[in-house]
XYZ file of C-alpha atoms in Angstrom:
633
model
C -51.333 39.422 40.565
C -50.632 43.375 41.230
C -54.751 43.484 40.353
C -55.940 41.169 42.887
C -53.617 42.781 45.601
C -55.139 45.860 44.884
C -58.370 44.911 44.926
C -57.838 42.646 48.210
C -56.211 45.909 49.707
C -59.439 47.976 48.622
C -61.776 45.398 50.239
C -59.646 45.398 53.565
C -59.495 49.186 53.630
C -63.575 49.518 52.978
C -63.884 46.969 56.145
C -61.242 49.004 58.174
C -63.039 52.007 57.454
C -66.730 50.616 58.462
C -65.993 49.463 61.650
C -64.241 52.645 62.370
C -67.185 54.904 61.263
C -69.153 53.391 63.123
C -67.982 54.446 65.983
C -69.537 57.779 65.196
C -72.664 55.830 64.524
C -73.372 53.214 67.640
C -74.115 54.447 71.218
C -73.025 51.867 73.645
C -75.758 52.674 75.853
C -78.607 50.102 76.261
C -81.646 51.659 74.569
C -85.137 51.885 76.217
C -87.023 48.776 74.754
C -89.749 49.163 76.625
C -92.253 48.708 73.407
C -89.799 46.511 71.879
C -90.688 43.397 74.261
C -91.014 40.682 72.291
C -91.085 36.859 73.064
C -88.283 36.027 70.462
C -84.941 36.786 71.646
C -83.609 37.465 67.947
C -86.099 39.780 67.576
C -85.214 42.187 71.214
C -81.281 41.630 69.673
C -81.846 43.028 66.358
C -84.388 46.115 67.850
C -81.553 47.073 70.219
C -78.740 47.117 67.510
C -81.324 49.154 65.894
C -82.265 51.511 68.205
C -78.561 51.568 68.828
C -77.701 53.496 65.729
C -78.193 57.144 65.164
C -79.860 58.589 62.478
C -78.443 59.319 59.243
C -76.014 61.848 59.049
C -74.558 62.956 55.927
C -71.296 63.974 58.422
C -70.905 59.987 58.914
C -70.254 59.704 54.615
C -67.499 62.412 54.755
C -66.101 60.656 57.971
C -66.132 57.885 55.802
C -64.512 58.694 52.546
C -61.698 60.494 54.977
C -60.990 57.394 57.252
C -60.905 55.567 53.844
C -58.471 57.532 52.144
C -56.528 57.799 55.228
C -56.039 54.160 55.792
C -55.435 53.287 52.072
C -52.435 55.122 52.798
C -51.487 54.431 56.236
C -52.708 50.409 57.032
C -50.849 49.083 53.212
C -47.952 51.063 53.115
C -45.632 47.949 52.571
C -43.643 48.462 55.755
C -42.788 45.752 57.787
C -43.653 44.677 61.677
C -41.171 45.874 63.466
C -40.649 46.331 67.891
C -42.309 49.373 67.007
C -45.181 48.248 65.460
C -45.617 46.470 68.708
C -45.239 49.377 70.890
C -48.081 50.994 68.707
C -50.372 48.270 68.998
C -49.781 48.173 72.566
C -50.373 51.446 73.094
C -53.724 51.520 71.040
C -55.275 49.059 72.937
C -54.712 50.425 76.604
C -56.027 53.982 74.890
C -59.179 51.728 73.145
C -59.824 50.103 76.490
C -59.533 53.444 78.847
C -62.036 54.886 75.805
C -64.606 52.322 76.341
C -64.633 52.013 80.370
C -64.699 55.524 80.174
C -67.705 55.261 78.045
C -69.482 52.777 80.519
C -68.947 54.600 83.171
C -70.151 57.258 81.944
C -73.574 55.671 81.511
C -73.868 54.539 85.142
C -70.946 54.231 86.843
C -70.258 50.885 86.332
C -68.583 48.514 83.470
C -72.324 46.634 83.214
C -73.449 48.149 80.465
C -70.635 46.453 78.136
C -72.189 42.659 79.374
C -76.026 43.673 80.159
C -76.809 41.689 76.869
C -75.917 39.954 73.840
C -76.414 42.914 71.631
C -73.949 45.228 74.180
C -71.285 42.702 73.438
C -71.596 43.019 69.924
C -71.705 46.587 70.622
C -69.047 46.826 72.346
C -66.322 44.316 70.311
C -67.441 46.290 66.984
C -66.347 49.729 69.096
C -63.065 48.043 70.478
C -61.959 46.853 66.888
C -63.191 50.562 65.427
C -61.109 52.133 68.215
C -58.374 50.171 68.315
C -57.778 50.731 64.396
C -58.456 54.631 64.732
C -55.973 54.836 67.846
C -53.211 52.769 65.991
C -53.222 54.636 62.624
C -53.260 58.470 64.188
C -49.953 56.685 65.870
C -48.692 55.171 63.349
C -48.920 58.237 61.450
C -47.712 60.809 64.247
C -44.663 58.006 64.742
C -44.101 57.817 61.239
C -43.368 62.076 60.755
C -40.055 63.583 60.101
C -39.163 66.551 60.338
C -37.163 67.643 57.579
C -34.447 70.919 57.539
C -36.111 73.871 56.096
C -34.076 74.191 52.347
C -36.079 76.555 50.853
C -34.381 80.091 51.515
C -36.630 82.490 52.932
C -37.234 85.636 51.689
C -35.910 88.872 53.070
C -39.213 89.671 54.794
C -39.157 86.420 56.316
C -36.072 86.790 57.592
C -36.377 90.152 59.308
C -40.009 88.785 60.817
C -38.351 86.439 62.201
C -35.363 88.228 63.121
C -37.998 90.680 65.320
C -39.541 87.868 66.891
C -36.575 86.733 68.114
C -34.716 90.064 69.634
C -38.436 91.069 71.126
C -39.498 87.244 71.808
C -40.315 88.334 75.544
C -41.539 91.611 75.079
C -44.055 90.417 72.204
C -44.983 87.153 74.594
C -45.701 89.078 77.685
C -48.127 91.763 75.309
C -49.870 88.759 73.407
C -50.358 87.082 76.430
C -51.297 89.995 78.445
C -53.868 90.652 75.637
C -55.433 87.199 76.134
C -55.892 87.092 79.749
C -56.968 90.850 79.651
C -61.236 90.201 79.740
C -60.374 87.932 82.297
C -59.075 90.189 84.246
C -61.781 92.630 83.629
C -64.418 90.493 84.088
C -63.463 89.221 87.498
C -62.013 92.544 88.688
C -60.052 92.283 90.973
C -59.631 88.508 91.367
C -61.490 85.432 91.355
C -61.519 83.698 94.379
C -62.948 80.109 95.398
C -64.101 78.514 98.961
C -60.691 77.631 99.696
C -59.303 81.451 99.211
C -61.844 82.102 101.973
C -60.797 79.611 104.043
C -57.482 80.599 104.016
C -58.517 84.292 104.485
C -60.951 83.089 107.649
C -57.680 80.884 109.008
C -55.551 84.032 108.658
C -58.077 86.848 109.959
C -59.404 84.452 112.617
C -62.960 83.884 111.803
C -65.537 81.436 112.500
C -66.339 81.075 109.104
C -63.506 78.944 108.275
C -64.691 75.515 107.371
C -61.094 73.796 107.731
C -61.296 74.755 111.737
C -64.617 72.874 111.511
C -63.146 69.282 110.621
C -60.322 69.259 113.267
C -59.276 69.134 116.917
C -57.216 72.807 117.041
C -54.077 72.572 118.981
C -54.904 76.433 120.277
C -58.254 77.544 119.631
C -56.233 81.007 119.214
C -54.490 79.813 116.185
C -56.981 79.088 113.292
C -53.974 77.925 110.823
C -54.018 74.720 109.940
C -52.208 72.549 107.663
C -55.463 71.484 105.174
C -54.064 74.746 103.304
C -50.211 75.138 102.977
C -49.338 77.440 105.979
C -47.051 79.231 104.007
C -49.253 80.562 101.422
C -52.374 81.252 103.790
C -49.537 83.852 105.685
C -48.943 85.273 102.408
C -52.207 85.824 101.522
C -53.918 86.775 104.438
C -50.746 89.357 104.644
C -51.397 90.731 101.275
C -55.323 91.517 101.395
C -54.062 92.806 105.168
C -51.816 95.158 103.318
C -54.588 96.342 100.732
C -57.597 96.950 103.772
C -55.048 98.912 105.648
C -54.456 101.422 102.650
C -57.995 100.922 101.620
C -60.412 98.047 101.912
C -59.736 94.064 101.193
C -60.720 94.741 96.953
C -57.457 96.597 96.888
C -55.484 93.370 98.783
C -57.003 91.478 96.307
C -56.209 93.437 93.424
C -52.453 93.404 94.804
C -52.800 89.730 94.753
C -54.072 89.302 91.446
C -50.974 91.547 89.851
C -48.756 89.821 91.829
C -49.356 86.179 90.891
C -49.908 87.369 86.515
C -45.994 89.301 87.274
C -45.223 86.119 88.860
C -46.407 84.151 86.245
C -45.304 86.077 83.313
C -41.413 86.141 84.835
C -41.711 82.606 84.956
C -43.075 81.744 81.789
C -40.333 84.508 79.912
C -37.785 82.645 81.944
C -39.335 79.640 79.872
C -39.045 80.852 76.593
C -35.668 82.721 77.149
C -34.364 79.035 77.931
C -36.351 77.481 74.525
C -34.631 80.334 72.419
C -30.858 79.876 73.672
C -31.258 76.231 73.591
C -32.503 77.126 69.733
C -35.628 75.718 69.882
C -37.573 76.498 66.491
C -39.928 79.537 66.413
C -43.013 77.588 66.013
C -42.817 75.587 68.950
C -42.032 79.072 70.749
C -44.591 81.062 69.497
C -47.194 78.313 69.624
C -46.126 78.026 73.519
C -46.877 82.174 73.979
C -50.274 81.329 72.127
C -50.824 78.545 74.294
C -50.135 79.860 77.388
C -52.537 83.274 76.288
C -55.518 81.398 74.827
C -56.071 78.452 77.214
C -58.816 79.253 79.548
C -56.842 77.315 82.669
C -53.872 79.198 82.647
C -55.642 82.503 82.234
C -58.188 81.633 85.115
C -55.886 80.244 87.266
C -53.388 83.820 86.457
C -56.211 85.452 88.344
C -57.813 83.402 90.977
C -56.463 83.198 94.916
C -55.963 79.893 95.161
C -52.810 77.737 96.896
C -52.924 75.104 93.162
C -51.218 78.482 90.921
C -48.116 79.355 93.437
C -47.298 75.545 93.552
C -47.712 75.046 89.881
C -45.800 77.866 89.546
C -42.686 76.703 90.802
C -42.932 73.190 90.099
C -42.546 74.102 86.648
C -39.762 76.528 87.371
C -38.447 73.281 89.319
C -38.764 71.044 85.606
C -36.736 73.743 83.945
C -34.267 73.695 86.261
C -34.374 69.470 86.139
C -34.157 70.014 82.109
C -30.955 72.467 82.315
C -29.161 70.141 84.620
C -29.783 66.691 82.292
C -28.590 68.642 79.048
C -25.643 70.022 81.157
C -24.538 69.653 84.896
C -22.120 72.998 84.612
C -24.858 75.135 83.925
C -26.562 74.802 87.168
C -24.159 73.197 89.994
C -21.196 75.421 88.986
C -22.987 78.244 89.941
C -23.581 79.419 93.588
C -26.292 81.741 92.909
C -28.406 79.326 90.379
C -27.936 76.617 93.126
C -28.616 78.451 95.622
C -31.642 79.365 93.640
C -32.457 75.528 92.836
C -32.475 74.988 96.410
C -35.038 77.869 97.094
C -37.182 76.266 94.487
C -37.360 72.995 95.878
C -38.399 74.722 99.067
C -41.062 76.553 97.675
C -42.447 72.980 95.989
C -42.151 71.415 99.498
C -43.845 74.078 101.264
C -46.503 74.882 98.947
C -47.674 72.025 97.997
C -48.746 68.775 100.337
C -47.250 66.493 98.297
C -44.045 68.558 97.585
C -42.331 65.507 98.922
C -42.804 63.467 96.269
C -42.200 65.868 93.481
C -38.829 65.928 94.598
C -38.063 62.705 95.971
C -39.286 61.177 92.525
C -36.940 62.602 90.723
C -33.823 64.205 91.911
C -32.024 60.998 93.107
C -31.821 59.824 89.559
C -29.986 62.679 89.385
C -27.138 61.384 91.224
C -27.634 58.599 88.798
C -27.005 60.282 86.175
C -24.325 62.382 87.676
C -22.579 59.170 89.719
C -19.173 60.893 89.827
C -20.320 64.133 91.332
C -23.484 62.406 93.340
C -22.064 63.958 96.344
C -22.678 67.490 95.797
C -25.906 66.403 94.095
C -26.952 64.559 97.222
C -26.130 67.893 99.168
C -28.288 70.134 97.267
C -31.480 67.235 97.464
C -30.863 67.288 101.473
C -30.603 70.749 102.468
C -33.474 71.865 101.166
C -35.657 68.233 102.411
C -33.893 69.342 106.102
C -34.984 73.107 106.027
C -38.481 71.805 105.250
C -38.492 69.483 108.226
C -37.632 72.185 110.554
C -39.848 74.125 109.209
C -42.846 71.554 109.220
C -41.865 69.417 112.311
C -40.511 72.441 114.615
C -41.651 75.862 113.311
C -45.294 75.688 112.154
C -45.877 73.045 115.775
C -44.148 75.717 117.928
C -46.379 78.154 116.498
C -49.597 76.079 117.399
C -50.141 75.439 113.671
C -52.755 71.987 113.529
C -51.500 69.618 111.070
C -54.377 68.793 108.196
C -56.861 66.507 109.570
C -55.801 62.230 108.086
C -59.006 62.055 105.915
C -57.352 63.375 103.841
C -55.223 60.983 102.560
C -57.967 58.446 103.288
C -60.320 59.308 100.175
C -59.672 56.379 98.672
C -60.810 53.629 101.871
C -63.576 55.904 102.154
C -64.943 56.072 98.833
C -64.472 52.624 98.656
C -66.570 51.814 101.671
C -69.078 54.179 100.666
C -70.178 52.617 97.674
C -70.400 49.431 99.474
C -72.475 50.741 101.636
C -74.913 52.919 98.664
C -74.901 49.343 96.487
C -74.937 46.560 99.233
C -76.536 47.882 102.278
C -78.734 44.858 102.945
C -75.556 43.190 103.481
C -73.725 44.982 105.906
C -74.501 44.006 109.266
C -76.052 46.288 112.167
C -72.587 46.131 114.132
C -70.704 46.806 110.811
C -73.011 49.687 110.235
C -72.030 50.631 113.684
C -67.940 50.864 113.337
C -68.576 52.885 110.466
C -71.103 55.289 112.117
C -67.978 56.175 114.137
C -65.776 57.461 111.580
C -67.859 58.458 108.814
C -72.246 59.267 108.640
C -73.456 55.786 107.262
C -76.836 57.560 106.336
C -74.612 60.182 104.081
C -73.194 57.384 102.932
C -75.778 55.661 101.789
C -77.790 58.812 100.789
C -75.177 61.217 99.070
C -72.581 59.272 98.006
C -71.111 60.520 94.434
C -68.715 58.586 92.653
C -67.208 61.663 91.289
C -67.131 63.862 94.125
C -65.561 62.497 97.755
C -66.411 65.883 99.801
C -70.163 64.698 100.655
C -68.727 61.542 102.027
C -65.391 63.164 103.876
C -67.207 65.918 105.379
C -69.003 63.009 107.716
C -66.008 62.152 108.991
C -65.870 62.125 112.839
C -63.026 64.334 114.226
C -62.915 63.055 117.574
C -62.643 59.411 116.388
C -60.004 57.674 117.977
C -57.024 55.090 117.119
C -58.820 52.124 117.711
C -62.144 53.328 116.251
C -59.685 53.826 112.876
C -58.431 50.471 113.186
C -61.977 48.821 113.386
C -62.881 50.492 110.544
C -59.673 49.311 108.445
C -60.877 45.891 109.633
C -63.922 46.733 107.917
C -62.754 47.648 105.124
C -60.465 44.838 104.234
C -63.256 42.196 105.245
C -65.664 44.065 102.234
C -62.868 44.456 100.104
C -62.276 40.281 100.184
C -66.318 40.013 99.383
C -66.376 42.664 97.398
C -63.145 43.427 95.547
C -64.926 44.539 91.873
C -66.846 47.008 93.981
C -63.249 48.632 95.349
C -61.842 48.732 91.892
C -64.535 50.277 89.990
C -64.514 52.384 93.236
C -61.457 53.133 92.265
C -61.846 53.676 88.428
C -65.005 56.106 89.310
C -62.931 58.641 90.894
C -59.836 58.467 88.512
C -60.963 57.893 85.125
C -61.614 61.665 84.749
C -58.011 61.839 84.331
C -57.425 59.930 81.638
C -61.208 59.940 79.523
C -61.526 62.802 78.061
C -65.940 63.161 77.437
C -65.744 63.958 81.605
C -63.799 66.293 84.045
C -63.838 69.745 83.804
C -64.166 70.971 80.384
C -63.666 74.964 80.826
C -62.238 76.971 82.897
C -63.588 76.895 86.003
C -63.444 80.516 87.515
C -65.490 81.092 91.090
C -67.048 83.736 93.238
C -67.708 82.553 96.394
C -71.479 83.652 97.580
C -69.777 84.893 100.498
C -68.392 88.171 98.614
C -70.802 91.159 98.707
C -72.573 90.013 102.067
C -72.088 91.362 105.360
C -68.881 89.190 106.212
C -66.074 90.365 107.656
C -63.879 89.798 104.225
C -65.715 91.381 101.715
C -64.906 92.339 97.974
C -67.566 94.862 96.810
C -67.033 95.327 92.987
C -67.356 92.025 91.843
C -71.612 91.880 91.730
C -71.015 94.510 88.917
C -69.365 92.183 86.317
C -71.839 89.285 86.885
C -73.206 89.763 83.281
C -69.301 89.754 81.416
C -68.979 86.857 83.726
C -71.874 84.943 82.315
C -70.896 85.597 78.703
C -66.981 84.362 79.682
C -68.785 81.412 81.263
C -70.708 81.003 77.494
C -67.755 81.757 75.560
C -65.149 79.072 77.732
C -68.165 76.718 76.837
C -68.121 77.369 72.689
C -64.104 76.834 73.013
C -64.446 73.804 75.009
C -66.237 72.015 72.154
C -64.442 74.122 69.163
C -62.824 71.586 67.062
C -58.985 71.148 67.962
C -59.233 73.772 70.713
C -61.307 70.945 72.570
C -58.136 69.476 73.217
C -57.075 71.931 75.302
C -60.407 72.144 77.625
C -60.357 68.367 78.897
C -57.922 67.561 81.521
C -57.147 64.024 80.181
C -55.387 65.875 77.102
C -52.966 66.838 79.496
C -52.174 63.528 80.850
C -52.301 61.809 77.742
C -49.899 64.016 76.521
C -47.351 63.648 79.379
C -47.628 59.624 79.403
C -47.222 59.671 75.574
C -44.135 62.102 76.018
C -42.836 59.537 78.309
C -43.327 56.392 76.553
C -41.520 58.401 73.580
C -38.312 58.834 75.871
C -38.577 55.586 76.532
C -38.720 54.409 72.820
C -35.960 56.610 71.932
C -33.765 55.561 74.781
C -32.955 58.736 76.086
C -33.637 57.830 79.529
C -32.047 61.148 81.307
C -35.039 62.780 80.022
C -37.399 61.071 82.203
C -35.634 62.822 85.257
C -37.443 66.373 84.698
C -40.733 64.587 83.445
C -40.924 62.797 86.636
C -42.355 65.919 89.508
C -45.267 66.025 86.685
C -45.640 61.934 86.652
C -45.771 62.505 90.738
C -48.801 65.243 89.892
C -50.634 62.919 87.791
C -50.004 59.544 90.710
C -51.424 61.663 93.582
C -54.455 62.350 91.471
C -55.444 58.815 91.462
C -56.222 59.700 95.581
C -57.600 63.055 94.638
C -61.188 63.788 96.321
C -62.355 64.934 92.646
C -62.333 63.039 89.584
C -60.514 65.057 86.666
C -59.953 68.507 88.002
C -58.051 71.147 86.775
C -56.489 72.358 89.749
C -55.390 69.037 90.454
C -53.181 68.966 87.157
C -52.194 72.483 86.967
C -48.400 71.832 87.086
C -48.706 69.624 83.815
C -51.056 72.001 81.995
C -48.572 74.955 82.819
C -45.443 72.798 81.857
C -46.908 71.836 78.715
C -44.687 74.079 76.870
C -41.386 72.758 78.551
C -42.711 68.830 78.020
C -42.869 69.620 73.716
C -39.158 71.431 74.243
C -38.199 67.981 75.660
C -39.655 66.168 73.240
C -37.794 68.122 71.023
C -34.837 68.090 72.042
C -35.177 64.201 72.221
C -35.861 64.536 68.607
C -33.218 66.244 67.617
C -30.650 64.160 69.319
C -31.991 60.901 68.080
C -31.640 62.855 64.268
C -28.288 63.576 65.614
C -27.525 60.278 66.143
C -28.355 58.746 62.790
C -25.753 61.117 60.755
């Protein structure tokens, strides 16, 4: 009997471990079968499995034997079906199916390729069944880890390394990470700047060649600052590089930027890991954070680049450690004046720097008072001061001072993108007064010509300033009548600009680190050194490229890591029913919400708060770990 189970559980692990290697094997896109056209219909279906495969590989044979030996171990482990089990199947599937329509649309944009043809379908059910058993045993197994106490004494010299790590912790984070971002900051001496730093500069310095001024009606043509760019930080800016081109020349403001925002970031992140080590998180999840932090091409190219994304992400971190102190323990915030006070400033900063600061906060402290219902009061008076200062700041200061608020497309990427591929895919359907409402608010020849799924600029940069109320409303009219002809359209509209997020094979793989072709021409705001480090720059451009595909540093390069990580951190509060938890995690699930209305699909900048709090969301994970052990003595 124990023979034929064991031979039954051999034959089920050899199938387990086929159709999961051959998902290293089959492409799901169609292949060309242009001298493949045959008359018999069995014949095109086998030639496109075929041609489907890739060629031998003596990779896929060690893939094999691994995923073998792996399953044997994980799949017929004699443990029973629990809830959990459940939770992990779950789980795998949504990750097997955002895999696969990331795959198709990959190919073209669309989820066609899956159903162009029998052999796709057969294609694609032999991927979803090779995913779907990958996906659950890595969670099985990652679910299945404990983490035992450490028994084994250590030896003397382990004991005083570790004994140096921890008395110097900040000192030795701040050189290590210094270290890292160091050719960074030699390469793009003194700062790397992007269109938008530019913009802000031209707001600030008054200049024509702003391109924000460009897309709305000014309320003073004498006031350039406008609200497409947090006010707040364009003022600091523009005040800085003022400061360094009346000493000197604007390279010296922006090398006085560029220190300012690494001190900045290096108090905050030493803040960070001063709060890990009296909280006694263990050593390895602290100095894998300092490693982290130096190594990961983001954070160091966002450390040095002028850009509004780094101040906010800044201190909505600094706003999730706060959130995190106050769960574990309400005294050690709210019984202090100065750390409230200092709460308060934070919240501040997240409303002003950020567009969506609103919903960073609103999304999260109320639970607060929740959690806190006996003392809600106080709690309540901390969330309102600072959402009050903001308003008078937004709805009185910044309109008294002529400041234009940002112009409404955009928070209307998603309508427009929607429209837009209507238009590129079904323009023989649209009628010539149809055609005509939209001319008014956005180019229907763009439209039609330039739209890119990925991308919404091309198609927002059409839109029509002057357009009025009513013009708006027609076009909402026109909108919802395509949407009821053509709702798959709208919701692959929708997947096309999101999916970034959440696939990993697109987005931005590197970091992405910009000089604007402005710099070294005869513009006002000039930068002269940095045509001398084009070369280094090249080679950190080559270099960011290895990492991004270096095996288990590629995880660190895709944007959807990021997210995947934060929703899987979340579902494991959840499962461990340590709800509180969810309270700081929630200004980073905001982050990743507004991205599915971002104008780009699976940008960096867009998810810089999570990538910087990445350290904090493991300490929480942690410290749900430990008391769920806790729980069980």
């Amino acid at each position: 009997m124990k023979k034929l189970e064991k031979i039954n559980k051999i034959m089920y692990t050899l199938i387990f471990a086929t159709l999961s290697t051959l998902v290293f094997i089959v492409t799901l896109s169609k292949p060309n079968m242009a001298f493949y056209v045959q008359e018999s219909k069995l014949y095109q279906f086998i030639t496109e499995i075929w041609l489907s495969l890739k060629d031998f590989d003596v990779a896929y044979v060690t893939i094999f034997v691994f995923i073998y030996y792996a399953y044997y171990n994980i799949y017929f482990d004699n443990s029973k079906l629990t809830s959990k089990s459940f939770i992990n199947a779950t789980i795998s599937i949504i990750l097997t199916a955002i895999t696969l329509i990331g795959k198709c649309y990959k190919i073209d944009n669309t989820l066609n390729t899956m159903v162009e043809s029998g052999a796709q379908i057969l294609k694609f059910a032999i991927l979803s069944i090779g995913y779907y058993l990958i996906y659950y045993a890595i969670i099985k197994k990652i679910t299945s880890i404990k983490i035992k106490p450490e028994i084994k004494k250590k030896s003397l010299r382990q004991q005083k390394i570790e004994k140096i790590l921890n008395k110097y912790q900040i000192v030795i984070a701040i050189i290590i990470i210094l270290l890292c971002w160091m050719p960074y900051v030699i390469n793009y001496y003194p700062g790397a700047s992007t269109g938008d730093t530019f913009d802000c500069l031209s707001q600030f310095f008054h200049r024509d060649e702003s391109w924000s001024i460009k897309t709305m009606n000014l309320i003073n043509q004498d006031v350039y600052i406008n609200k497409h760019h947090p006010p707040l930080f364009t003022v600091v800016l523009g005040l800085i590089f003022k400061l360094g081109n009346h000493f000197k020349n604007f390279t010296l403001g922006a090398l006085i930027y560029t220190i300012l925002q690494i001190g900045l970031l290096l108090l905050i992140f030493s803040y960070m890991l001063h709060y890990m080590k009296k909280n006694k998180v263990p050593l390895w999840i602290r100095m894998s954070s300092i490693f982290f932090i130096g190594l990961t091409p983001t954070i160091a190219a966002h450390a040095i680049t002028a850009i509004k994304d780094t101040p906010s992400a800044i201190f909505t971190l600094l706003y999730v450690i706060f959130l995190v102190q106050i769960v574990r323990n309400y005294d050690s915030i709210f019984k202090s004046k100065l750390k409230t006070i200092l709460l308060i400033i934070v919240m501040i900063l997240v409303l002003t720097l950020r567009n969506n600061g609103f919903f960073t906060i609103i999304l999260s402290f109320p639970f607060l008072m929740i959690l806190y219902n006996k003392k809600w009061k106080k709690i309540l008076l901390v969330l309102i001061l600072p959402l009050i200062l903001f308003g008078m700041y937004d709805k009185l200061l910044l309109p008294s001072l002529n400041v234009t608020d940002a112009s409404i497309k955009e928070v209307l990427t998603v309508p427009f993108m929607q429209v837009a591929r209507v238009v590129k895919y079904n323009s023989s359907k649209i009628s010539s007064k149809d055609e005509e409402i939209i001319n008014k608010v956005l180019n229907y020849d763009a439209m039609k010509n330039n739209y890119n799924p990925d991308l919404a600029d091309s198609i927002k940069d059409t839109y029509n300033k002057d357009a009025t109320k009513e013009e708006l409303k027609d076009f909402f009219g026109i909108w919802l009548k395509y949407l009821k002809k053509y709702p798959l359209v709208y919701v692959e509209s929708l997947i096309n600009s999101t999916y970034g997020y959440f696939f990993p094979e697109v987005g931005e793989r590197y970091a992405t680190l910009a000089v604007d072709a402005r710099v070294g021409t005869n513009t006002y705001i000039n930068i002269t050194p940095r045509g001398k480090y084009k070369d280094a720059r090249q080679i950190s451009h080559q270099i960011n490229q290895i990492q991004a595909s270096f095996p288990f540093l590629w995880f660190f390069n895709h944007v959807a890591f990021y997210d995947w990580f934060l929703i899987f951190s979340f579902l494991y509060i959840i499962r461990k029913k340590q709800y509180k938890y969810l309270i700081p995690l929630a200004p980073l699930l905001s982050v990743l919400l507004v991205c599915l209305a971002s104008p780009v699909n699976g940008s960096f900048r867009y998810i810089l708060p999570i990538v910087f709090s990445a350290p904090i969301i493991l300490t929480i994970d942690y410290f749900v770990y430990k008391n769920n052990i806790l729980k069980k003595i």
